[in-house]
C-alpha positions as YAML, in Angstrom:
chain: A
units: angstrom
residues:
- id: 1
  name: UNK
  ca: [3.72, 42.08, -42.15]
- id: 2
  name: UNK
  ca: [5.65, 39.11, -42.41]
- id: 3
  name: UNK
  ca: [4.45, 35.32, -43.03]
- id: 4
  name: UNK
  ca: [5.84, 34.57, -39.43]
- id: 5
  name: UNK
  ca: [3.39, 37.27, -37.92]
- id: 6
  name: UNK
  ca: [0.64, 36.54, -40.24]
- id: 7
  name: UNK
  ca: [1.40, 32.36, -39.86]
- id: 8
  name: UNK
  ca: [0.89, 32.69, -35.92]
- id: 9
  name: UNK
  ca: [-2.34, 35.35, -36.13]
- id: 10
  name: UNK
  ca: [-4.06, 32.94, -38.41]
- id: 11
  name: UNK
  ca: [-5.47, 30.66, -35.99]
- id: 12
  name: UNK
  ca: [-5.17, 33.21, -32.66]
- id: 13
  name: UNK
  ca: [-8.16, 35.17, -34.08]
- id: 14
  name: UNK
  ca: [-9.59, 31.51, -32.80]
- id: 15
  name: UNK
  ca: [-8.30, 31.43, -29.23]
- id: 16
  name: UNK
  ca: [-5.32, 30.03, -27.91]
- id: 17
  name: UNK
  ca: [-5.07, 28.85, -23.89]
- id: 18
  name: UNK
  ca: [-2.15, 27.21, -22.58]
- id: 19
  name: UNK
  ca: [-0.64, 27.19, -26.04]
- id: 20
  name: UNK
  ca: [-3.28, 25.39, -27.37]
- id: 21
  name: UNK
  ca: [-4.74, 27.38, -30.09]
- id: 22
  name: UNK
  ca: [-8.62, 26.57, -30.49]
- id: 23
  name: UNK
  ca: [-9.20, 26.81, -34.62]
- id: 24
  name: UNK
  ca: [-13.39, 26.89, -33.99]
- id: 25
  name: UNK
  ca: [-15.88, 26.39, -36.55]
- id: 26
  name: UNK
  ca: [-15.64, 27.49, -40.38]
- id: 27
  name: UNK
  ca: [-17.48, 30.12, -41.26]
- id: 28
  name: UNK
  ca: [-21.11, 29.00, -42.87]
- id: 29
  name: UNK
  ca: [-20.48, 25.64, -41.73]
- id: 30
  name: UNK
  ca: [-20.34, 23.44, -39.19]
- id: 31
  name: UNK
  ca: [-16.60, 21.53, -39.93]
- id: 32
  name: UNK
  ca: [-14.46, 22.88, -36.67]
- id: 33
  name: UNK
  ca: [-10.65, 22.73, -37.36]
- id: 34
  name: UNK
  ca: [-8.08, 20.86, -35.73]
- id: 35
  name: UNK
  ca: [-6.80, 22.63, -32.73]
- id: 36
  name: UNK
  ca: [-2.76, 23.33, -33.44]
- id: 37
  name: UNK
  ca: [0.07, 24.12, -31.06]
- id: 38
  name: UNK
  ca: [1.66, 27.70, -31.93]
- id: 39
  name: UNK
  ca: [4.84, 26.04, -32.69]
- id: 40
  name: UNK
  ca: [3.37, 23.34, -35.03]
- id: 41
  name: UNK
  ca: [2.04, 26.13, -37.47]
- id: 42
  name: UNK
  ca: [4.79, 26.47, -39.72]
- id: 43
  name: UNK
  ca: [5.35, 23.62, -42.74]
- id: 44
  name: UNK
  ca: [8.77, 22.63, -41.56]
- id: 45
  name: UNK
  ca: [7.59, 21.57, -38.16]
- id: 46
  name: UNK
  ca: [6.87, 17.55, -37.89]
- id: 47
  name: UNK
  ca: [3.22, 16.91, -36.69]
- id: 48
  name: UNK
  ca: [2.42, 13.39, -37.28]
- id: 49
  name: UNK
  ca: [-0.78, 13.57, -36.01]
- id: 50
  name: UNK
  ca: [-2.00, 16.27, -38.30]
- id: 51
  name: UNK
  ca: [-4.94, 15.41, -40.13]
- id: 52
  name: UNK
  ca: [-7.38, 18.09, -40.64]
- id: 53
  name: UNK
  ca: [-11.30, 17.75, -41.78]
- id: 54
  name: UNK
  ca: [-11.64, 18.55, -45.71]
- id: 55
  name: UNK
  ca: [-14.22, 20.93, -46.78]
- id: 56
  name: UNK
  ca: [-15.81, 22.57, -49.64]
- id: 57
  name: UNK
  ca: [-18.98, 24.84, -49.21]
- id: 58
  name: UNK
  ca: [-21.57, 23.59, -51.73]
- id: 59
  name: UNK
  ca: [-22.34, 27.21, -52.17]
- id: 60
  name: UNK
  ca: [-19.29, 26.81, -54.95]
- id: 61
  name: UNK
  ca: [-21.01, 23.95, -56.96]
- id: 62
  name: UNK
  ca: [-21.81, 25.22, -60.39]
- id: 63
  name: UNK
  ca: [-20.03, 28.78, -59.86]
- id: 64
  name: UNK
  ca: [-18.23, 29.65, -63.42]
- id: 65
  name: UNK
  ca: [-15.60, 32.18, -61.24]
- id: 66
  name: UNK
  ca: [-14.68, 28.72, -58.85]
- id: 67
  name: UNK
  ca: [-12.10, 25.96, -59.32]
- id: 68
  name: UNK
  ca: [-13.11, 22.33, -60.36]
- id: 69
  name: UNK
  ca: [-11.68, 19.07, -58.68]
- id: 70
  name: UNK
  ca: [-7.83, 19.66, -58.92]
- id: 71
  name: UNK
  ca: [-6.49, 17.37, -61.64]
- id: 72
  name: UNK
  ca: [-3.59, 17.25, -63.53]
- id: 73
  name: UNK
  ca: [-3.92, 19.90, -65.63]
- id: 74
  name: UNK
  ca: [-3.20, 22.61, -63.00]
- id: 75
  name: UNK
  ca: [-0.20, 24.29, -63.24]
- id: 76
  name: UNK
  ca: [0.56, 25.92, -60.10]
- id: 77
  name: UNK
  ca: [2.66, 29.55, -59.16]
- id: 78
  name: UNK
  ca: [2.12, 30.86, -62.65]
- id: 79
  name: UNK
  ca: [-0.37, 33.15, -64.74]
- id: 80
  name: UNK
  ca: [-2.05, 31.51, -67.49]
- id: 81
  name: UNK
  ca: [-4.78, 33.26, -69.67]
- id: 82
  name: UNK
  ca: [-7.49, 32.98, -67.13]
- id: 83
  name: UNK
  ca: [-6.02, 32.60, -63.76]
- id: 84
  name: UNK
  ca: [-3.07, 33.82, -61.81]
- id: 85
  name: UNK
  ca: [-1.91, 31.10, -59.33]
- id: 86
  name: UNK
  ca: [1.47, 33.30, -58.36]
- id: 87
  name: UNK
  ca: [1.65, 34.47, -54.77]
- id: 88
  name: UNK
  ca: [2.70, 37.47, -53.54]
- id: 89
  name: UNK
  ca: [4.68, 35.67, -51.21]
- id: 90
  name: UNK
  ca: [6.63, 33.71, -53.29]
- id: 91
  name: UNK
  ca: [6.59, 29.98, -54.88]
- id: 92
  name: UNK
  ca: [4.20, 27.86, -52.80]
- id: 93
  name: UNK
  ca: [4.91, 24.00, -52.35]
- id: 94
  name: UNK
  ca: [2.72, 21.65, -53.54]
- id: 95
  name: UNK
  ca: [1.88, 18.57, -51.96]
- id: 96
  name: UNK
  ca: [0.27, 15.51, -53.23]
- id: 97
  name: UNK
  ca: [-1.27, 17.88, -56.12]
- id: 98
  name: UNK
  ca: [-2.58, 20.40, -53.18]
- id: 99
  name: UNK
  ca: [-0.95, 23.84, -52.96]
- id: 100
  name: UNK
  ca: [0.25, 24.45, -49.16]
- id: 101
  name: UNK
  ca: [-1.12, 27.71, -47.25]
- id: 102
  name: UNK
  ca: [2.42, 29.66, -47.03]
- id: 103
  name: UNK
  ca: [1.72, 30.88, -43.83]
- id: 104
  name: UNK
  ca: [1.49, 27.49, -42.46]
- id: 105
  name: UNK
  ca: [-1.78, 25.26, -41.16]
- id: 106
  name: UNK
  ca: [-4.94, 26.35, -40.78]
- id: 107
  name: UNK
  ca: [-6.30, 23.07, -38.97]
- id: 108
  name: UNK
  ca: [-8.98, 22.72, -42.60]
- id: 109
  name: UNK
  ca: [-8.15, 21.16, -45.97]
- id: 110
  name: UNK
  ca: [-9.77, 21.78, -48.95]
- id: 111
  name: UNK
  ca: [-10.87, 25.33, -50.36]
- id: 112
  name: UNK
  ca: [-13.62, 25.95, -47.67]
- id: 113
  name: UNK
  ca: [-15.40, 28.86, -49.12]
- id: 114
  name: UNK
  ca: [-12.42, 30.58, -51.41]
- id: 115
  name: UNK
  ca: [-13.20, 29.86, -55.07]
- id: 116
  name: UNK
  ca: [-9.35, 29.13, -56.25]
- id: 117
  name: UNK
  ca: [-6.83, 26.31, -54.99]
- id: 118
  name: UNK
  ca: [-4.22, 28.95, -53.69]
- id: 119
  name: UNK
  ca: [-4.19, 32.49, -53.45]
- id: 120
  name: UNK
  ca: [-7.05, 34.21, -54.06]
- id: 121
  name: UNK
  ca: [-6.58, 37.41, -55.34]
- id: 122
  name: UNK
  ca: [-8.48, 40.52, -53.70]
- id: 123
  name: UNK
  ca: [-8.06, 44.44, -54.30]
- id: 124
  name: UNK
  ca: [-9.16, 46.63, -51.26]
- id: 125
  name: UNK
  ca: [-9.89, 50.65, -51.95]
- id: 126
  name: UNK
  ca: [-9.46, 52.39, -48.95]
- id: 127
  name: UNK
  ca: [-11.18, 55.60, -49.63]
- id: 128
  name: UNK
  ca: [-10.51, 58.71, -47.08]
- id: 129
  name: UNK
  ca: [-11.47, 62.54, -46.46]
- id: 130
  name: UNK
  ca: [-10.63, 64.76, -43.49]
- id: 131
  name: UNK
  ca: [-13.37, 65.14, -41.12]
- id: 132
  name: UNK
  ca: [-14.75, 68.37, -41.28]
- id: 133
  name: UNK
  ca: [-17.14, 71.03, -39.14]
- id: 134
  name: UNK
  ca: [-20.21, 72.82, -40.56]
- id: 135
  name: UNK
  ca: [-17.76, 75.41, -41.29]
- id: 136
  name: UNK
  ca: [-16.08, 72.56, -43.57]
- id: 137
  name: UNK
  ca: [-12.59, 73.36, -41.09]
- id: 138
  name: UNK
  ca: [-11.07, 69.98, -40.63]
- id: 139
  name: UNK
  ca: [-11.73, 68.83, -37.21]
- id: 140
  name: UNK
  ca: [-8.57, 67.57, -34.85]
- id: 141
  name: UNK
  ca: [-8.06, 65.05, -32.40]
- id: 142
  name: UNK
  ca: [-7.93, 67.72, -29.33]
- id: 143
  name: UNK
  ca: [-5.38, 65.40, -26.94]
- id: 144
  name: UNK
  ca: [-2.98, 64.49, -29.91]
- id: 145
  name: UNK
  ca: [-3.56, 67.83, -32.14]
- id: 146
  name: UNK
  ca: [-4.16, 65.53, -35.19]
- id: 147
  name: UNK
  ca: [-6.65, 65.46, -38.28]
- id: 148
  name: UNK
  ca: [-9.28, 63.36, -37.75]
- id: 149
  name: UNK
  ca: [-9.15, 60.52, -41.09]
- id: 150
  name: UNK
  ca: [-12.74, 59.59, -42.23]
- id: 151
  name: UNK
  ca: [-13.07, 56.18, -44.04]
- id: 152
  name: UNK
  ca: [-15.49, 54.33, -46.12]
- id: 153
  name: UNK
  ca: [-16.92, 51.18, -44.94]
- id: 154
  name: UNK
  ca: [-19.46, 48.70, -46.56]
- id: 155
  name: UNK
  ca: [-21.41, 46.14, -43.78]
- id: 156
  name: UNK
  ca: [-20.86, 42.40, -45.16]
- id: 157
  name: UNK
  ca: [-23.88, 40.54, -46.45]
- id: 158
  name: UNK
  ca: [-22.19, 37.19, -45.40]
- id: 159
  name: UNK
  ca: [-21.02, 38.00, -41.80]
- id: 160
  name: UNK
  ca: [-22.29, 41.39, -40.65]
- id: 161
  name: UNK
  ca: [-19.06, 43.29, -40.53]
- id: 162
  name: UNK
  ca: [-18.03, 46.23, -41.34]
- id: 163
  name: UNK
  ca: [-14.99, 45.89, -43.94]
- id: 164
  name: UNK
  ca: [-13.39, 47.82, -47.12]
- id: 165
  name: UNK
  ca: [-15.62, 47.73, -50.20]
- id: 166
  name: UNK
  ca: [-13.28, 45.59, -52.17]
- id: 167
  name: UNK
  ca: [-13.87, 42.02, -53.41]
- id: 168
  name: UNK
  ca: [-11.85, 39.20, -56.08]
- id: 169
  name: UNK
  ca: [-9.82, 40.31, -58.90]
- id: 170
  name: UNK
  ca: [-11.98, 39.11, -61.92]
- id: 171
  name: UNK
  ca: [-9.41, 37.18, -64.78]
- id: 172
  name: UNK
  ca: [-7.78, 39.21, -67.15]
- id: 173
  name: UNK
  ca: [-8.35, 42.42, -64.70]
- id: 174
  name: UNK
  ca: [-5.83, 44.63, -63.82]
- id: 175
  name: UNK
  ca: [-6.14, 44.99, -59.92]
- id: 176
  name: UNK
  ca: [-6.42, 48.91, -59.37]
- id: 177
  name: UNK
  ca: [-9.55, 48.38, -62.02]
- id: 178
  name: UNK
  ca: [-10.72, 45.91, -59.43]
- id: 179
  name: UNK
  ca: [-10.63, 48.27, -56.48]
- id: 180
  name: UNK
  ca: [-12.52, 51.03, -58.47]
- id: 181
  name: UNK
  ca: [-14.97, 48.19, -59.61]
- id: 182
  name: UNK
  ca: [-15.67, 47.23, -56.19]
- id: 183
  name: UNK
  ca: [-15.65, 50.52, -54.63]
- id: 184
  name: UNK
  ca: [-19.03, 51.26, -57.43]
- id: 185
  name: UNK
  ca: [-20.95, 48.30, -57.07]
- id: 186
  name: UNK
  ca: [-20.46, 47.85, -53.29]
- id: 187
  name: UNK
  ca: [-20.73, 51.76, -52.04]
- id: 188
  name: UNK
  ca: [-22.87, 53.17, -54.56]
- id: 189
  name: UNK
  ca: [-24.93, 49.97, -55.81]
- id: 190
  name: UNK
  ca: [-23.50, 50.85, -59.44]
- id: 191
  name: UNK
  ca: [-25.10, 47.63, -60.55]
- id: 192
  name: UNK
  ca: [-28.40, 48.80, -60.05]
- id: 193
  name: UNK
  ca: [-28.01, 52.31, -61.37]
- id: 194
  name: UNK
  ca: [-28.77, 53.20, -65.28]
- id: 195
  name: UNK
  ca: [-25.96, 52.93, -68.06]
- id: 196
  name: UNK
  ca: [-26.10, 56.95, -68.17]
- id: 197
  name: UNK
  ca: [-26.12, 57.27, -64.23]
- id: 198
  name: UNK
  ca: [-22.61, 55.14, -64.19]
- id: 199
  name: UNK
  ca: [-21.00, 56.52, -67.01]
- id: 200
  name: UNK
  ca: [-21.69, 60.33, -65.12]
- id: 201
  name: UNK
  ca: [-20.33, 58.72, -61.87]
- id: 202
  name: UNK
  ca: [-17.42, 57.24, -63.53]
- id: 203
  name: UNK
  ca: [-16.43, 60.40, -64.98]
- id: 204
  name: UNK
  ca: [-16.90, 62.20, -62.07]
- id: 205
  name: UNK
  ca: [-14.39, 59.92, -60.42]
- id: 206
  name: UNK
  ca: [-11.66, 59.00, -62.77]
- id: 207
  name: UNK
  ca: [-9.49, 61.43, -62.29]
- id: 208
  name: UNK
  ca: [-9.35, 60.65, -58.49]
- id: 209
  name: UNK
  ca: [-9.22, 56.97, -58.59]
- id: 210
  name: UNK
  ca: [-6.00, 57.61, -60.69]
- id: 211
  name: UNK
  ca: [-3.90, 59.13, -57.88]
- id: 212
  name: UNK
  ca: [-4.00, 55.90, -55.66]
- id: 213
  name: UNK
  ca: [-1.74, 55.25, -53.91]
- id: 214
  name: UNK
  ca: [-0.72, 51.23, -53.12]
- id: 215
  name: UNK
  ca: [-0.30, 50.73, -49.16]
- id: 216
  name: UNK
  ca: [-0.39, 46.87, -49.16]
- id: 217
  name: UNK
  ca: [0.16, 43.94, -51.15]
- id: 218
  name: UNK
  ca: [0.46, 40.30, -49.78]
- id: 219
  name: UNK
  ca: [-1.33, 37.50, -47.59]
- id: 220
  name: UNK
  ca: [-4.67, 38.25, -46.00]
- id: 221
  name: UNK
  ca: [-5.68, 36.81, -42.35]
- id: 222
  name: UNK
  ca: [-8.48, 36.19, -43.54]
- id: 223
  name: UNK
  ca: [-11.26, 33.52, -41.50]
- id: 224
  name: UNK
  ca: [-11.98, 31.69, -44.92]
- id: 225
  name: UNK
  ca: [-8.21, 30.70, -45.41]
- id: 226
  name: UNK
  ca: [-7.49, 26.84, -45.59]
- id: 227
  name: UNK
  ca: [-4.30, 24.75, -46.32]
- id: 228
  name: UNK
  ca: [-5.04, 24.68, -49.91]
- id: 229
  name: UNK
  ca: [-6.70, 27.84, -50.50]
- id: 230
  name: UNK
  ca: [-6.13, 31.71, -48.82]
- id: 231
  name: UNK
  ca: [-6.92, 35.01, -49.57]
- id: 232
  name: UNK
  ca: [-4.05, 37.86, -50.82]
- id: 233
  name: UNK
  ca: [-4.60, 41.68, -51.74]
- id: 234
  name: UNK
  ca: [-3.91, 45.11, -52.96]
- id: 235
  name: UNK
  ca: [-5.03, 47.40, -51.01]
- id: 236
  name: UNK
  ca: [-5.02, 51.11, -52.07]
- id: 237
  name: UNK
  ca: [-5.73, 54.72, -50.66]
- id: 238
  name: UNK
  ca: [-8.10, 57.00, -52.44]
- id: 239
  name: UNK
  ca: [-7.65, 59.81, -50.01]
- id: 240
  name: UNK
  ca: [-10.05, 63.04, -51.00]
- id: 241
  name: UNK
  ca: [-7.59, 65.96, -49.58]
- id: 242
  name: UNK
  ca: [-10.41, 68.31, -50.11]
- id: 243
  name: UNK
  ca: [-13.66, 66.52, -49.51]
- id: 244
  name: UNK
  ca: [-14.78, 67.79, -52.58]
- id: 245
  name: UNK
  ca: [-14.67, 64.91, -54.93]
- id: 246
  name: UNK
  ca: [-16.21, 61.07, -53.08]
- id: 247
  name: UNK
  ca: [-16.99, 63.55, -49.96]
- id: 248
  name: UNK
  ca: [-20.27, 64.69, -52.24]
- id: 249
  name: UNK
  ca: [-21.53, 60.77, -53.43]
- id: 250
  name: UNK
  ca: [-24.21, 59.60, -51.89]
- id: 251
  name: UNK
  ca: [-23.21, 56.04, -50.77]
- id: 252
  name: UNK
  ca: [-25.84, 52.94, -51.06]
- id: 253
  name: UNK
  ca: [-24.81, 49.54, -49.84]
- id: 254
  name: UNK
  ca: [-25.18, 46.73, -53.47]
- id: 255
  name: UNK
  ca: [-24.22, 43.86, -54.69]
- id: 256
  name: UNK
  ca: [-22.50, 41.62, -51.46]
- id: 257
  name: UNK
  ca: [-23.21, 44.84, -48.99]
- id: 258
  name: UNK
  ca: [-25.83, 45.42, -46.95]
- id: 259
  name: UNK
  ca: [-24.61, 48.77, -45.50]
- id: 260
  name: UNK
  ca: [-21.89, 51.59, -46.60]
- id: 261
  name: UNK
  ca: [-20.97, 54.91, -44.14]
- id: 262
  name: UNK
  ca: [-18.41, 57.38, -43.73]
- id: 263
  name: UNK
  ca: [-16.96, 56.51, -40.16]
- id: 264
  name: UNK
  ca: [-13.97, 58.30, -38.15]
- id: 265
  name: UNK
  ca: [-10.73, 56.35, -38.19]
- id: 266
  name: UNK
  ca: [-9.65, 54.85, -34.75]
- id: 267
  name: UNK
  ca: [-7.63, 52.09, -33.47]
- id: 268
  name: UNK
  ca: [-10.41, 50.86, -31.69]
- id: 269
  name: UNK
  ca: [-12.27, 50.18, -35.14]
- id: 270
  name: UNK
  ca: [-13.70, 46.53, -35.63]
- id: 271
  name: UNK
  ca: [-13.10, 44.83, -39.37]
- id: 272
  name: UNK
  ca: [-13.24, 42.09, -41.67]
- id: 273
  name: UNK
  ca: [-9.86, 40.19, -41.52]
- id: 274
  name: UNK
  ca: [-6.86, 42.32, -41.58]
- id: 275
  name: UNK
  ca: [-8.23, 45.34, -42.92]
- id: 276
  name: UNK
  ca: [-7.48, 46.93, -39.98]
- id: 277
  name: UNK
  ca: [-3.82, 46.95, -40.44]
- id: 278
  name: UNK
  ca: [-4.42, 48.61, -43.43]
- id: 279
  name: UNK
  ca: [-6.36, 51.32, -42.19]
- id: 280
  name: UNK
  ca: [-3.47, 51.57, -39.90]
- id: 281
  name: UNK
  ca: [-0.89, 52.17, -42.42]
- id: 282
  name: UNK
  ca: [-2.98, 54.43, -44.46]
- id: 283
  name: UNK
  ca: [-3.05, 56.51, -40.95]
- id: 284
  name: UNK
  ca: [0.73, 56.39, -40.45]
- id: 285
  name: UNK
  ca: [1.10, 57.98, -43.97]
- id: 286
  name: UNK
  ca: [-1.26, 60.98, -43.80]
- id: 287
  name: UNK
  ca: [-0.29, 61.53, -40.06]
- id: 288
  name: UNK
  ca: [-3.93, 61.57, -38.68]
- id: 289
  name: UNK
  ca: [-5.33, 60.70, -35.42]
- id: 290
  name: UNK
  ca: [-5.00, 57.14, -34.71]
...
């Protein structure tokens, strides 16, 4: 996906009516954005009458993983020892201290709910088996002839979708660790399960989480994204060929999930921000029923 596609999608998930697009309320609050013009979305565009509501959830205040009041002392589109401000779509500008969105306005400024000024970096495990019978024959899409691709899916907590179990890229962590991290505490509730119970899981499922395979890396359409803060990812496939390995864990929604499943993989599927697309690629490169 390009910034231009991604750019114009981030405020049509809103609405848009006779090129008017509608940016509706933030999520958790009640700060609606400005309503933007398709064409005034990109940077380079004039718009002198731009000025967008500011927000910050309080639900940041005193969090050691979040930002403090920009100052100075930032130093933006590099990696430091704590934090890595680079994008994965390139240098960002900065204006009057603020890093810009890269895919354009967002009709909010501030960091809304995202923790970091700029990207915010995410990792996304997109785990997969082959739906099978009772026979354990892998069952096929009878109109198209094609495998039928199962995924796993956690519910949100924080807006009752259903979405990848991934989550942010802790500092210092490498992001593939991040994806298996996530995949534990949100799918199997890892967090709440004995030392000895996660070490056994773990080394049931290193091997496998070692043969991922990265299908995406760059911005996120996400619904939290501001002009000074968005979310980016990694996404991954974990894809059990056999069934035999993840196909045999019993999932158990923890830490921000409410709900994990194995569900059939569809184009008609309904998820958090643009995990869809991913789902969609992961698709196109097994060749399963989409």
């Amino acid at each position: 996906m390009s910034i231009r596609t991604l750019s114009t999608r981030i405020i049509l998930m809103a609405g848009c009516h006779g090129g008017v697009c509608f940016g509706g309320v933030y999520p958790t609050s009640q700060v609606r954005r400005q309503n933007i013009t398709k064409d005034k979305i990109p940077w380079l565009e004039k718009f002198p009458e731009y000025s967008p509501p500011y927000f910050d959830s309080d639900r940041l205040d005193g969090k050691p993983w979040a930002d403090p009041v920009i100052t100075g002392s930032f130093k933006w589109n590099v990696k430091d020892s704590t934090v890595d401000r680079r994008s994965f779509e390139g240098d960002y500008t900065i204006e009057d201290g603020y890093p810009l969105n890269p895919a354009g306005r967002t009709g909010l400024r501030g960091r809304g709910l995202l923790g970091r000024w700029g990207p915010n970096h995410a990792a996304d495990p997109i785990v997969t088996r082959w739906k099978r019978d009772d026979n354990k024959t892998i069952v096929q899409n009878p109109i198209t002839n094609k495998s039928i691709l199962q995924l796993i899916v956690i519910k949100r907590r924080d807006n009752g979708m259903w979405a990848l179990p991934g989550g942010m890229v802790d500092s210092g962590e490498e992001v593939c660790s991040a994806a298996i991290r996530e995949f534990l505490e949100e799918a199997t509730n890892s967090l709440q399960k004995s030392h000895d119970d996660n070490i056994a899981l773990k080394s049931q499922l290193e091997d496998f989480f070692c043969t991922g395979k990265e299908v995406y890396r760059g911005y996120v359409d996400d619904p939290r994204n501001t002009d000074n803060a968005w979310m980016e990812t990694t996404a991954f496939n974990f894809h059990d060929n056999t069934g035999d390995t993840v196909g045999d864990i019993a999932l158990t929604a923890g830490d921000d999930a409410v709900g994990a499943k194995w569900i059939d993989v569809n184009k008609e599927l309904s998820l958090h921000a643009s995990h869809i697309d991913f789902v969609h690629k992961v698709a196109e490169i097994l060749q399963s029923d989409w």
